[in-house]
Amino acid sequence: MRNNTTKPALGQTGWSRSGWSRAGILAAALLVGSLTSSSAQDKLPEGVTKGASVEGITEYNLKNGLKVLLFPDPSKPTITVNITYLVGSRHEGLGETGMAHLLEHMVFKGSTKHTNIPQELTSHGARPNGTTWLDRTNYFETFAASDENLKWALDLEADRMVNSFIKKEDLASEFSVVRNEFEMRENSPQNVLNERVVSSAYLWHNYGKSTIGNRSDLEKVPIENLQAFYKKYYQPDNAVLVVAGKIDEAKTLALVNDYFSPIPKPARVLQPTYSIEPVQDGERDVVLRRVGDTKVVSALYHIMPSSHPDYPVMDVLIDLLTDEPSGRLYKSLIETKKASQEYGYSFMTKDPGYAYFAVEMLKDKSIDDAKAALLGTLDSVAIKTPTKDEVERSKAKLLKDVELSFKDVERLGRTLSEYIATGDWRLGFLYRDALEKVTPADVQRVAKYYFKPSNRTVGMFIPEQNPDRVDVPEPPNVEAMVKNYKGRAAIASGEAFDPSPANIDGRTRRIEQPNTIELALLPKTTRGNEVNARLTLRYGDVNSLKNKSAISVFTASMLDKGTTTRSRQQIKDEFDKLKAQVNIFGGGNQVNAIIKTNKENLPAVIRIVSDMLKHPAFDANEFEKLKQEQLAQIEAQRSEPQALAFTAFQRQMNPYPKDDVRYTSTPDEDVADVKALKLDELKQFHKDFYGAQNATLAVVGDFDEANVRKAVMDELGTWKAKKPFSRLVSPYNDIKPTPQSIEAPDKANAFMVAGVNLPLRDDDPDYPALVLGNYMLGGGFLNSRLAVRIRQKEGISYGVGSQLQANPFDKTGMFMTYAIYNPENAERLEKAFREEMDKVVKEGFTADEIKAARSGLLQSRMVGRAQDPSLSATLNNYLYLNRTMGWDADFEKKLESLTPEQVNAAMKKHIDPSKISIIKAGDFAKAAKKAAEKQPASSVSGGKN
């Protein structure tokens, strides 16, 4: 799958769909360390030389050319190993498009010493991924800190650097998985439009080609070519290894040397790419026509490479144009209701890159009006000088993201990969320094230079007698830029926290009083004094919430649109100044607030969040804009296979009456509900249901308990809702298995979801066995039964897995599976799925499978508790459930004691394949037509379809 950078889904191609935000990619590379082992500096292993050291990150070089970056940080009990190869789609030749990405998939297929990499990643409880982008490919894994795990990870990366199998039989199955990923992008008109615009903007440079590649290249690539590509670029002199986390620097450096130095430096010499995109000499036009539900108009400009000193200025320019609600595009398009959504971004690139802007609108809106407003606003920046407030607001937002990213050590390696690919890892620090110095004059100068019609790709070709062209600068001398750069003092480190259930319970103070908000407070010293909090308000009951589903969602969505004392912009500006990330969302019978900030600012942030919850302005203009945004989102999902399948699945498995707040509505019903909404209904809902007598709040990190308690109790302690709260009882529905096949015309990808309801609570004696059984069946990293059969062996589906749910109160749960696939493979997918389900029930799991899975699952749970945002969510929920972390300790003891007989008996007892409902959505009519066209030729030749 693709790692999305921002809307639309364009970013890195990889094994996971977890996205990196644009600011996160730029900012998280500034992760800095605090402790460097002196012994690593005193005596280096033979052949190892020390390079630059900036803000806690130290560079070393092995004799074979491998560059190593070490970053010790004891505040989390985890280690991240990341290796970046300086090869991406930019390095592909004619007929080789998609080869770098295809190779990324193949490297997970095994190497000489590590023949089953997905199984190893799962058994070590790792959080792994691999991604491919324009200038680089990287692989990483985050795991529990231990000498054994570190040695395993280093041995894995060293072995698959030069000893990966890259076998023809593996290519035969994996090629269709990659093609499946290619088809996923084809489902989105927004993504396809982006590819067409980018390819039109670049006539010669490889940035104009999608990293996912060309369909024919993917289908026809000879295994010999792929092997040669691997041997050429996967070498120590073309790689940068990053090891970050709870490590001893001297010991780690010695281990790196032991595992990697035996790999010889290759004799071949890599020639740098030399294609330079010629200056664009006029506007270019792209028109895309295909099935879709919303209109889109976009504009692309060629810009400088990201190592250029003006790149931070471009970031500020893009932000002040696209920010919501202060951005100029937002005001000219969204506030005027010409469009429902706008966005813009640029990618980090070694060579000159591009800035891309787009707006989306409903079918009944004028695309000409939106286009005129988009281009007019972009043109105006060079004329209307940005104000100091605009520039400082954007800088505050970007610098906030930089500072917050300092504290996320696990992302160090994979975000540094972006800067490594553009020339040097230290460029991230130079970016931060330059960003602080950006002025309004800089922004106007850059806009005037780059944002010209002749440098733009949008819609029409207009000849000009005297074209005004842009000569985009080449990358500067990065070596000179970073030479002798020392950086700043390293940020203060946090404590080495033990994430065991017993330690968490011992450190957590719970304050539970009737008829008021309940608190769980876990103080700990964190990197940069970071603190995470989770607040939940619970309200209403099954009767009082009848026919109020849309009202409840819109009420929650209006909370961040301004209060009676603060405008929407003022709230956003205050959070930026307080270095806070706040997300408020809700619907049904609860509303949640997720908070990330630092020790000093937490009380002030709590007070602003309380103001948002208690005193929303319910502005009429914001309400109308929200309705337009929601209508656009509903229309955009009408023809998407995944949305169609999940909606049908929820309606079948959870058949609540239409007036129930949990009812799953159809798109037509959603549209009708949104259009019928009245602002007074939201105001009354807030007045009746919002209050804190049934609220819970968990705080984890660095904070002053007295100040936090005072802020919370002053703001929320006596705030009461008019209507009482009573939890929504979940009935068990014994649903007759009813298959559904939904047509999604002109969609290259299909989606399947299947499942069965279970009479199950999470305190059921069989629950631990079912959790472990599901982990082996559809969990883990590509090592589950379903993944091995459907993806690894047969290459039918790119994404496949399963989930197990159990209610803590009511005896109702669900087993669910899903798969993304080509519609032509529908029968193969269902056959393989049913066979694997039958095999689990009839034959069960082996003792070795259970032993490996148990180890991986337990380690994964420990790694999860080490994440403060996740831990605050757990503690917050446990206040409501009246649980402590002792529940987790007891659950994990049960996992440890499980026998193969218990696991297999539980799966056989609860999972009946004959009761599973299968719902799929896709363009099956087109698939059937293709199959019919192939049939005569196949019949004559005697071959197989």
XYZ file of C-alpha atoms in Angstrom, residues 36 38 186 204 278 282 298 398 407 469 483 485 537 596 703 722 745-746 771 822 841 854 883 890 928 936:
26
model
C 25.778 9.752 23.816
C 31.379 8.296 25.804
C -7.077 3.758 -10.049
C 11.675 14.150 -19.157
C 13.583 21.938 -19.162
C 3.438 27.801 -21.078
C -5.993 21.495 -9.525
C 5.129 24.559 11.277
C 9.743 13.934 21.141
C 9.518 31.438 -17.776
C 30.006 21.546 6.862
C 27.146 22.714 11.375
C -18.080 12.993 27.860
C -0.928 16.609 23.233
C 2.498 17.560 34.437
C -29.884 18.142 31.944
C -18.752 0.411 -12.019
C -15.389 1.551 -13.384
C -7.643 -13.416 20.660
C -9.015 -7.345 -8.286
C -11.633 -25.241 12.480
C 2.084 -15.760 21.787
C -10.809 -1.521 35.603
C -4.376 -11.162 34.303
C -17.137 -11.228 -16.074
C -12.736 -19.088 -26.329
